[in-house]
Every structure is written in C-alpha cells, then in structure tokens.
Short mmCIF file of C-alpha atoms in Angstrom, two decimals:
data_model
loop_
_atom_site.label_atom_id
_atom_site.label_comp_id
_atom_site.label_asym_id
_atom_site.label_seq_id
_atom_site.Cartn_x
_atom_site.Cartn_y
_atom_site.Cartn_z
CA MET B 1048 43.81 117.17 175.71
CA SER B 1049 45.02 118.31 172.22
CA ASN B 1050 44.83 116.88 169.15
CA GLY B 1051 48.09 115.81 167.98
CA THR B 1052 48.10 113.96 171.52
CA PRO B 1053 47.93 109.72 172.04
CA LEU B 1054 45.21 109.98 174.51
CA PHE B 1055 43.25 112.48 172.39
CA TRP B 1056 43.26 109.68 169.13
CA MET B 1057 42.88 107.14 172.25
CA THR B 1058 39.44 108.44 172.83
CA MET B 1059 38.22 109.77 169.22
CA ALA B 1060 39.21 105.19 168.14
CA VAL B 1061 37.00 104.12 171.31
CA VAL B 1062 34.32 106.97 170.60
CA SER B 1063 34.24 105.13 166.48
CA ALA B 1064 34.81 102.02 167.73
CA ALA B 1065 31.42 102.81 170.19
CA PHE B 1066 29.03 103.21 166.43
CA GLY B 1067 30.28 101.13 164.43
CA ALA B 1068 28.87 98.29 167.19
CA LEU B 1069 25.71 100.81 168.05
CA HIS B 1070 25.50 100.69 164.18
CA GLY B 1071 25.24 97.17 164.81
CA LEU B 1072 23.11 97.10 167.19
CA LEU B 1073 20.75 99.48 165.38
CA PHE B 1074 20.57 97.47 161.52
CA GLY B 1075 22.08 93.80 162.21
CA ASP B 1076 22.13 91.13 163.98
CA GLY B 1077 24.30 93.03 167.39
CA PRO B 1078 27.86 94.73 167.73
CA LYS B 1079 30.34 92.25 165.40
CA LEU B 1080 33.97 93.11 165.60
CA ALA B 1081 33.86 93.86 161.81
CA GLY B 1082 31.33 96.36 162.47
CA VAL B 1083 33.68 98.36 164.87
CA LEU B 1084 36.45 98.07 163.02
CA TYR B 1085 34.70 99.93 160.43
CA GLY B 1086 33.42 102.90 163.06
CA THR B 1087 37.06 103.08 164.02
CA GLY B 1088 39.26 103.09 160.55
CA VAL B 1089 35.95 105.40 159.52
CA GLY B 1090 35.39 107.66 162.56
CA LEU B 1091 39.47 108.12 162.97
CA LEU B 1092 39.74 108.77 158.87
CA VAL B 1093 36.87 111.47 158.83
CA ILE B 1094 38.41 113.41 162.14
CA ALA B 1095 42.13 113.14 160.71
CA TYR B 1096 40.90 114.78 157.93
CA GLU B 1097 38.71 117.52 159.26
CA ARG B 1098 42.24 118.71 161.98
CA GLY B 1099 44.15 118.84 158.64
CA LEU B 1100 46.15 116.26 158.62
CA PHE B 1101 46.05 115.28 155.35
CA LEU B 1102 44.28 117.45 151.93
CA ALA B 1103 44.91 120.67 154.42
CA GLY B 1104 45.63 122.68 151.63
CA TYR B 1105 41.72 121.92 150.08
CA SER B 1106 39.85 122.47 153.27
CA ARG B 1107 41.68 126.02 153.63
CA ARG B 1108 40.49 126.64 149.72
CA LEU B 1109 36.89 125.68 150.89
CA ARG B 1110 36.22 128.19 153.40
CA GLN B 1111 37.18 130.49 150.98
CA LEU B 1112 34.10 129.82 149.75
CA PRO B 1113 31.08 132.01 149.89
CA THR B 1114 28.68 130.17 152.57
CA LEU B 1115 26.18 128.42 150.91
CA ALA B 1116 28.92 127.53 148.41
CA TYR B 1117 31.43 126.22 151.63
CA PHE B 1118 28.39 124.05 153.42
CA ALA B 1119 26.74 121.98 149.98
CA ALA B 1120 30.47 121.15 149.12
CA ALA B 1121 32.35 120.40 153.24
CA GLU B 1122 29.14 118.27 152.99
CA ILE B 1123 29.64 116.42 149.44
CA SER B 1124 33.87 115.96 150.50
CA LEU B 1125 33.00 115.12 152.97
CA VAL B 1126 31.17 112.60 152.22
CA LEU B 1127 33.83 111.22 149.72
CA VAL B 1128 35.83 110.87 152.59
CA ILE B 1129 33.11 108.34 154.00
CA VAL B 1130 32.95 106.24 151.29
CA SER B 1131 36.75 106.17 150.60
CA ALA B 1132 37.29 105.78 155.03
CA MET B 1133 34.29 102.50 154.37
CA SER B 1134 36.83 101.12 151.45
CA LEU B 1135 40.29 100.89 153.12
CA THR B 1136 38.25 100.38 156.34
CA GLY B 1137 37.53 96.90 154.31
CA LEU B 1138 39.88 96.81 152.00
CA THR B 1139 42.04 95.59 155.07
CA ILE B 1140 39.42 93.87 157.32
CA TRP B 1141 39.46 91.40 153.94
CA ALA B 1142 43.16 91.46 154.13
CA LEU B 1143 43.37 90.15 157.19
CA GLY B 1144 40.39 87.49 157.24
CA ILE B 1145 38.66 89.42 159.82
CA ALA B 1146 35.64 89.31 158.00
CA ASP B 1147 34.81 86.40 155.67
CA LYS B 1148 33.55 88.41 152.61
CA PRO B 1149 34.51 88.19 149.02
CA PHE B 1150 36.87 91.27 148.23
CA LEU B 1151 34.10 93.05 146.02
CA GLU B 1152 30.92 92.98 148.68
CA ALA B 1153 34.07 93.69 151.41
CA VAL B 1154 35.51 96.74 149.94
CA THR B 1155 31.99 98.37 148.29
CA PRO B 1156 30.67 101.16 150.76
CA LYS B 1157 26.90 100.15 151.90
CA LEU B 1158 24.51 102.46 150.95
CA SER B 1159 22.14 102.46 153.94
CA THR B 1160 25.18 102.56 156.06
CA ILE B 1161 26.48 105.88 154.31
CA PRO B 1162 23.34 108.05 155.80
CA PHE B 1163 24.15 107.22 159.34
CA ALA B 1164 27.98 107.65 158.94
CA LEU B 1165 28.02 111.05 157.67
CA ALA B 1166 25.17 111.66 160.81
CA VAL B 1167 27.81 110.19 162.79
CA SER B 1168 30.99 111.95 161.70
CA ALA B 1169 28.62 115.53 161.35
CA LEU B 1170 27.68 115.08 165.70
CA ILE B 1171 31.71 114.30 166.08
CA VAL B 1172 32.66 117.30 164.02
CA ALA B 1173 30.00 119.02 165.76
CA VAL B 1174 31.57 118.52 168.97
CA LEU B 1175 34.82 118.85 168.49
CA ARG B 1176 34.27 122.51 166.60
CA VAL B 1177 32.46 123.52 170.21
CA ARG B 1178 35.65 122.57 171.76
CA ASP B 1179 37.99 124.00 170.11
CA LEU B 1180 36.50 126.70 170.51
CA ILE B 1181 35.97 127.29 174.23
CA GLY B 1182 39.39 125.20 174.89
CA SER B 1183 39.57 121.35 175.28
CA GLU B 1184 39.84 121.68 179.37
CA THR B 1185 37.02 124.48 179.12
CA PHE B 1186 34.73 121.75 176.98
CA THR B 1187 35.32 119.41 179.87
CA SER B 1188 34.65 121.46 183.12
CA PHE B 1189 31.30 122.31 181.63
CA ILE B 1190 31.27 118.24 180.35
CA LEU B 1191 31.55 117.67 184.36
CA GLY B 1192 29.81 120.81 185.48
CA ARG B 1193 33.44 120.86 187.53
CA TYR B 1194 32.20 125.05 188.42
CA HIS B 1195 28.23 125.40 187.98
CA ARG B 1196 29.32 125.95 192.13
CA PRO B 1197 32.02 129.12 192.93
CA VAL B 1198 35.35 127.13 193.72
CA SER B 1199 38.70 128.49 194.81
CA GLU B 1200 41.83 126.97 193.43
CA GLU B 1201 45.59 128.49 193.09
CA ARG B 1202 46.55 129.56 189.09
CA VAL B 1203 49.35 130.59 187.18
CA PHE B 1204 48.52 133.01 184.64
CA LEU B 1205 50.16 134.54 181.95
CA PHE B 1206 49.34 137.87 179.43
CA LEU B 1207 51.02 137.66 176.46
CA ASP B 1208 50.46 141.23 175.23
CA LEU B 1209 51.97 142.05 171.00
CA ALA B 1210 53.56 145.31 170.70
CA GLY B 1211 52.99 147.76 168.11
CA SER B 1212 50.03 146.30 167.00
CA THR B 1213 48.08 149.46 166.88
CA THR B 1214 50.46 151.00 165.29
CA TYR B 1215 50.89 148.89 163.04
CA ALA B 1216 46.95 148.70 162.48
CA GLU B 1217 46.85 152.00 161.94
CA ARG B 1218 49.61 152.36 159.10
CA HIS B 1219 48.09 148.79 157.78
CA GLY B 1220 44.64 148.71 158.51
CA ASP B 1221 42.45 146.71 160.76
CA LEU B 1222 42.21 143.81 157.97
CA ALA B 1223 46.15 143.48 158.51
CA ALA B 1224 46.34 143.92 161.23
CA GLN B 1225 43.67 140.53 162.18
CA GLU B 1226 45.62 138.99 159.56
CA LEU B 1227 48.57 139.17 162.00
CA LEU B 1228 47.50 139.06 165.55
CA LYS B 1229 45.55 136.14 163.62
CA ALA B 1230 49.16 134.41 162.42
CA VAL B 1231 50.48 135.59 166.54
CA PHE B 1232 47.72 133.57 168.27
CA ALA B 1233 48.70 130.95 165.68
CA ALA B 1234 51.84 130.37 166.92
CA ILE B 1235 51.48 131.12 170.59
CA ALA B 1236 48.85 127.87 170.49
CA GLU B 1237 52.01 125.36 169.64
CA PRO B 1238 53.89 126.01 172.60
CA VAL B 1239 50.96 126.26 175.30
CA ARG B 1240 50.40 122.74 174.07
CA ARG B 1241 53.52 121.85 174.83
CA TYR B 1242 53.64 123.07 178.27
CA ARG B 1243 50.78 121.79 179.00
CA GLY B 1244 48.30 125.18 179.39
CA GLN B 1245 45.83 126.48 177.97
CA ILE B 1246 44.85 129.44 176.39
CA ASP B 1247 41.55 131.12 178.86
CA ASP B 1248 40.21 134.32 176.28
CA TYR B 1249 41.93 136.94 173.42
CA VAL B 1250 41.16 140.78 174.72
CA GLY B 1251 42.38 142.50 171.53
CA ASP B 1252 45.86 142.00 171.09
CA GLN B 1253 46.46 140.48 174.22
CA VAL B 1254 46.46 136.61 174.97
CA ILE B 1255 45.54 134.85 178.86
CA VAL B 1256 46.79 131.33 179.92
CA SER B 1257 46.67 129.54 183.19
CA TRP B 1258 47.87 126.07 184.69
CA PRO B 1259 46.55 125.32 187.69
CA LEU B 1260 49.17 126.19 190.14
CA ALA B 1261 51.20 122.82 190.65
CA ARG B 1262 50.88 121.91 187.02
CA GLY B 1263 53.03 125.45 185.58
CA ILE B 1264 55.37 125.78 188.32
CA GLU B 1265 56.26 121.82 188.23
CA GLN B 1266 59.55 122.08 185.95
CA SER B 1267 59.07 126.02 185.53
CA ARG B 1268 56.88 124.79 182.58
CA CYS B 1269 55.13 128.44 182.82
CA VAL B 1270 58.20 130.08 182.17
CA ALA B 1271 59.41 127.37 179.54
CA CYS B 1272 56.55 128.31 177.47
CA VAL B 1273 57.22 132.02 177.73
CA PHE B 1274 60.45 131.89 176.14
CA ALA B 1275 59.19 128.83 173.64
CA ILE B 1276 57.16 131.31 172.61
CA ARG B 1277 59.54 134.18 172.04
CA ARG B 1278 62.20 131.71 170.45
CA ILE B 1279 59.86 130.64 167.66
CA LEU B 1280 58.94 133.91 166.92
CA GLU B 1281 62.24 134.57 166.40
CA ASP B 1282 64.07 131.84 164.13
CA ASP B 1283 60.93 132.33 162.07
CA ARG B 1284 61.67 136.41 161.65
CA ASP B 1285 62.16 136.88 157.67
CA ALA B 1286 59.21 134.65 157.02
CA TRP B 1287 57.40 137.19 159.64
CA ARG B 1288 58.90 140.16 157.71
CA ALA B 1289 58.94 138.31 154.33
CA ARG B 1290 54.35 138.82 155.26
CA PHE B 1291 53.87 141.27 157.52
CA ALA B 1292 57.31 143.23 157.13
CA LEU B 1293 57.52 143.20 161.21
CA VAL B 1294 58.72 139.78 163.66
CA PRO B 1295 56.35 140.43 165.91
CA GLU B 1296 57.38 140.98 169.82
CA LEU B 1297 54.92 139.74 173.06
CA ARG B 1298 55.15 141.36 176.45
CA ALA B 1299 54.64 138.79 179.22
CA ALA B 1300 54.33 138.66 182.87
CA LEU B 1301 53.51 136.22 184.57
CA HIS B 1302 51.95 136.03 188.36
CA GLY B 1303 49.75 133.76 190.00
CA GLY B 1304 48.00 132.71 193.59
CA SER B 1305 44.10 132.65 194.89
CA VAL B 1306 41.12 132.34 192.52
CA VAL B 1307 37.83 131.61 192.01
CA THR B 1308 37.03 130.22 189.25
CA ALA B 1309 32.85 129.97 188.55
CA GLU B 1310 31.04 129.01 185.65
CA VAL B 1311 28.62 132.34 184.43
CA GLY B 1312 26.08 133.61 181.73
CA VAL B 1313 22.29 132.40 180.73
CA ASP B 1314 22.09 132.88 177.17
CA ARG B 1315 26.29 132.76 176.42
CA HIS B 1316 27.66 130.28 179.22
CA LYS B 1317 31.89 131.18 180.28
CA ILE B 1318 34.35 129.74 182.91
CA ALA B 1319 35.48 133.23 184.86
CA TYR B 1320 37.66 133.98 186.98
CA PHE B 1321 37.50 136.87 189.98
CA GLY B 1322 40.19 137.93 192.33
CA ASP B 1323 42.95 140.31 193.18
CA VAL B 1324 45.38 138.00 190.16
CA MET B 1325 43.93 138.64 188.09
CA ASN B 1326 44.30 143.02 187.70
CA ALA B 1327 47.30 142.43 189.15
CA THR B 1328 48.74 140.37 186.01
CA ALA B 1329 46.98 142.87 184.02
CA ARG B 1330 48.99 145.69 186.11
CA LEU B 1331 51.95 143.84 185.89
CA GLU B 1332 52.07 143.49 182.02
CA GLY B 1333 51.52 147.03 181.94
CA LEU B 1334 54.84 146.81 184.09
CA CYS B 1335 56.79 146.36 181.44
CA ARG B 1336 56.05 149.45 178.89
CA GLU B 1337 57.31 151.43 182.25
CA THR B 1338 60.14 148.82 182.50
CA GLY B 1339 61.19 148.73 179.60
CA ARG B 1340 61.35 144.74 179.99
CA GLY B 1341 60.03 142.24 177.62
CA VAL B 1342 58.81 139.21 180.40
CA LEU B 1343 58.15 139.93 184.43
CA ILE B 1344 57.33 137.81 187.38
CA SER B 1345 56.50 137.94 190.27
CA ASP B 1346 58.05 137.34 193.38
CA ALA B 1347 54.65 135.04 193.72
CA ILE B 1348 55.42 132.46 191.75
CA LEU B 1349 59.36 133.53 190.51
CA ALA B 1350 60.05 132.30 194.66
CA ARG B 1351 58.12 128.82 193.96
CA LEU B 1352 59.83 127.62 190.88
CA PRO B 1353 62.22 124.23 191.66
CA ALA B 1354 64.59 126.48 189.51
CA LEU B 1355 64.74 128.42 186.21
CA PRO B 1356 65.12 127.11 182.53
CA ASP B 1357 68.83 126.31 181.38
CA GLY B 1358 69.56 129.11 179.65
CA ILE B 1359 66.73 131.89 181.07
CA GLU B 1360 67.98 133.79 184.13
CA ALA B 1361 65.94 136.47 186.08
CA GLU B 1362 67.02 140.19 187.84
CA ALA B 1363 65.57 141.98 190.27
CA LEU B 1364 63.67 144.95 190.37
CA GLY B 1365 62.40 145.18 193.71
CA GLY B 1366 58.76 146.85 194.63
CA TYR B 1367 56.60 148.32 192.98
CA ARG B 1368 53.22 149.42 194.02
CA LEU B 1369 50.83 148.93 191.46
CA ARG B 1370 47.14 151.03 190.08
CA GLY B 1371 44.99 149.39 192.28
CA ARG B 1372 47.53 147.45 195.07
CA SER B 1373 47.26 149.50 198.74
CA GLU B 1374 50.89 146.84 199.00
CA THR B 1375 54.02 147.24 197.02
CA MET B 1376 54.32 143.56 194.70
CA ALA B 1377 58.16 142.41 193.83
CA VAL B 1378 59.35 142.29 190.64
CA HIS B 1379 61.82 140.70 188.40
CA ALA B 1380 62.86 140.68 184.85
CA LEU B 1381 62.97 137.21 182.96
CA ALA B 1382 66.20 137.33 179.45
CA GLU B 1383 67.55 134.64 178.60
CA ARG B 1384 71.67 134.82 179.53
CA ARG B 1385 73.79 135.96 177.01
CA ALA B 1386 77.16 134.88 176.71
CA PRO B 1387 80.01 136.90 178.14
CA VAL B 1388 82.02 139.65 175.09
CA THR B 1389 85.19 139.67 176.97
CA ALA B 1390 88.14 138.87 174.54
CA GLY B 1391 89.32 135.09 174.29
CA ALA B 1392 86.83 133.98 177.50
CA ALA B 1393 86.16 130.62 176.56
CA ASN B 1394 82.18 129.86 177.03
CA PRO B 1395 80.98 128.63 180.13
CA PRO B 1396 79.04 124.49 179.94
CA ALA B 1397 74.95 124.48 179.53
CA GLY B 1398 73.48 125.38 182.65
CA ALA B 1399 76.13 127.42 183.90
CA GLY B 1400 75.73 129.81 186.77
CA ALA B 1401 71.42 128.63 186.18
CA GLY B 1402 70.48 129.56 190.04
CA ARG B 1403 67.13 131.23 190.04
CA LYS B 1404 68.05 134.79 192.00
CA PRO B 1405 72.19 134.91 191.91
CA ALA B 1406 73.55 136.94 194.54
CA VAL B 1407 76.23 138.70 192.86
CA PRO B 1408 74.42 139.17 189.02
CA ASP B 1409 77.25 138.93 186.22
CA PHE B 1410 75.77 142.27 184.52
CA ALA B 1411 74.88 145.97 185.73
CA PRO B 1412 71.10 146.15 186.53
CA ARG B 1413 69.84 149.04 184.80
CA PRO B 1414 69.54 151.84 187.36
CA ARG B 1415 65.42 151.79 188.80
CA ARG B 1416 63.24 153.51 191.35
CA PRO B 1417 62.84 151.09 194.61
CA GLN B 1418 59.34 151.31 195.35
CA ALA B 1419 58.59 153.29 192.14
CA GLU B 1420 54.54 154.64 192.30
CA VAL B 1421 53.88 153.02 189.09
CA SER B 1422 50.19 153.92 186.69
CA VAL B 1423 50.06 150.94 184.60
CA PRO B 1424 47.04 150.57 182.76
CA GLY B 1425 44.18 149.12 183.32
CA ARG B 1426 42.14 146.46 182.00
CA SER B 1427 38.97 144.91 182.43
CA PRO B 1428 38.96 141.91 184.15
CA ALA B 1429 40.04 139.00 181.94
CA SER B 1430 38.12 136.05 181.64
CA ALA B 1431 38.22 132.18 180.86
#
C-alpha cells in the first residue's frame, strides 16, 4: 500500500473519519455526520501536506533548519495546516447544507478542537514515518505478527549495485557520494512500487528488492522492474550529468527460491531472510563484473517466467560454479533488443521475436568458458 494508491488514501480517509467520530464521542453528544466529515477533511489534508503533495519546497527548506528550530517550525506549520483544513472543510459542509450553522461559525475552527486535531495528526504522521522507515509491507507484517515464528516461503530477489560508487567517493568525497546514492535510491523507488516489489534493505551502495514468487513472476514484473529502473536513469541522463557529472549505472541480478523469513532482534526488530538464495543472489550480482553484463538472471527464475517483456531478450551464458556452492548455476544475461543495422532493412514489428529463449540467437554470443569456476566477492547475508 504505497502513498499514491487508492487503497492508501481510502485507508487514511477511514482512519480520519474514525477519529472525527471519536471526537464527537469524547467532547460532544456522540458521532455525527458533520464530525465525521470534519475528521476526514482535516486528516486527508494534513496527510497530503506531510506526504509533500503541496508545499513540498517549503517542507524541504524546513528540514534544513537546526533541529530545535525545525521542530518548532514544523509544529507551527502543522497547526496552520490544521486550522486551514478545518476552515476549508467547514466551508464545504456549509455549502452542502450538511451542518445547520451560520457561515462564520462553520468556517471558524473551535479552539478546543485544535489540540485534539494536533495530537491525532501527530500520531498519524508518526505511524506513517515508521511505516516509511521500515517499508509498508514490513510494517504490515509487524502489525499482523506474520513472522513471529519463522515461515518458509518462496520469493524473487533483485540485487542492484551502483557501479563505480567507490571511485566516485574517492574523487568527490563521502558526502557527495552519499548525495548520489540518495538520488539513485529515490529514482529506484517509483518503479519498484509500480511493479509491486518491496525494498527490503540498503547495504552500502546496494539495494535489495523482493517479491513473493507468484507476484514477481506474474507478467514478468521482476524483469520489467529492472529495465524500468534502467530507462529512468537513462532518460534523465542530462540531469544526472549536470548534477553529478555522470549517469548512474546499476548492475542487477535476479534469483529466487525458498527462504526462511522471520522476525529477529530484541532492541531493534527487523524481518530477515535466511537461506542459500540470498547468498547465491549476491554472488550472481558479483558475476556481473566478471561477465561484463549489466543484468543477470538465474535459470531458476527465467524458466518460470511466462515470457520476457517486449523488447527484452535473454542470452544463455552457460553454467557457473559460484563461490560457496557445490553445484553450478545456469546463468542468462538480459538486455534490450537492438534493432538490426543492415542497410535498408525495415524495422521489425513491436514484440517480434520476443520469445524468452530464441532457438537461434540473432547476435554473436561473446566468447565464454562454460562451467567456469568463478570466484565472486561475497557479501554478508542480506535482510529485509
């Protein structure tokens, strides 16, 4: 349930309406339609402000203030938003004839109501920020207690790694490198939401995304997400060059299978994944460097996809024995199909030859050594 979905706003509307009814129970003669509408209007406008749907530039400038000044300015701003929301909601209710009040009384907020609205707004904002911090699906899992006991499930994992980040940090400093990572991670978020994945963790310059297996392979969402991310970065190449003097390049690895998911920790709780799949995906991402390919996918996932997205083709690279594994893994490289360069040749129709594994590739495969023993630098097991 991301911020832009109808489900999110419907949920927020119901929660806000419930607090409007609660106000009537606590301070009036019971819940009434007008009170429910006031709660809904105020709650939705406050959440829209907190989510940056309006006055986003103002909110960004507030965050640049020293901590104490920021808290003071943020609270004053929240009060002003609440007062404005009360007035706008009152105007709407008066115009619709729902509340039998004079105009001035309808649009003038009651001073006794403002503290209640401020406390409720602060509570909702705090819950939403915790949700943002750990991820919406992880937050829901904590609330429902889904992983209090370890659960075996099948998931698809996407490991994304920013190429050249260490070199960039050496040239421009750690602060500049952090700004680059922050911008790249922000760009990744929208395609992940669009293709119904969840960002499980950030490990240095790496992002770990996952899907429940059925959801990830349905309509080949996991593959479509990878290339949507790559296209977003490529389409904004001028802006990236102007800001960072480079266009970010991501290495990507897709693998999946059975993992054990569990809630771990005492002072700090998190939902973690355990199993060979996590280590194998990390090794596969490292194999991108060895093969010089930007996107690799294991046969375990490729074989389960209904078809590759239009314009994407797979090239079989053979079997690789990754470090720490006794068995070889069949690996494929994914890439966007290039148009034929033959002079005078017509462009093929959209989706032509979009089969997942063409019997006769229309390109010359790179020389490779089958059954290669590949030593890929290991990473610590990732967690969500």
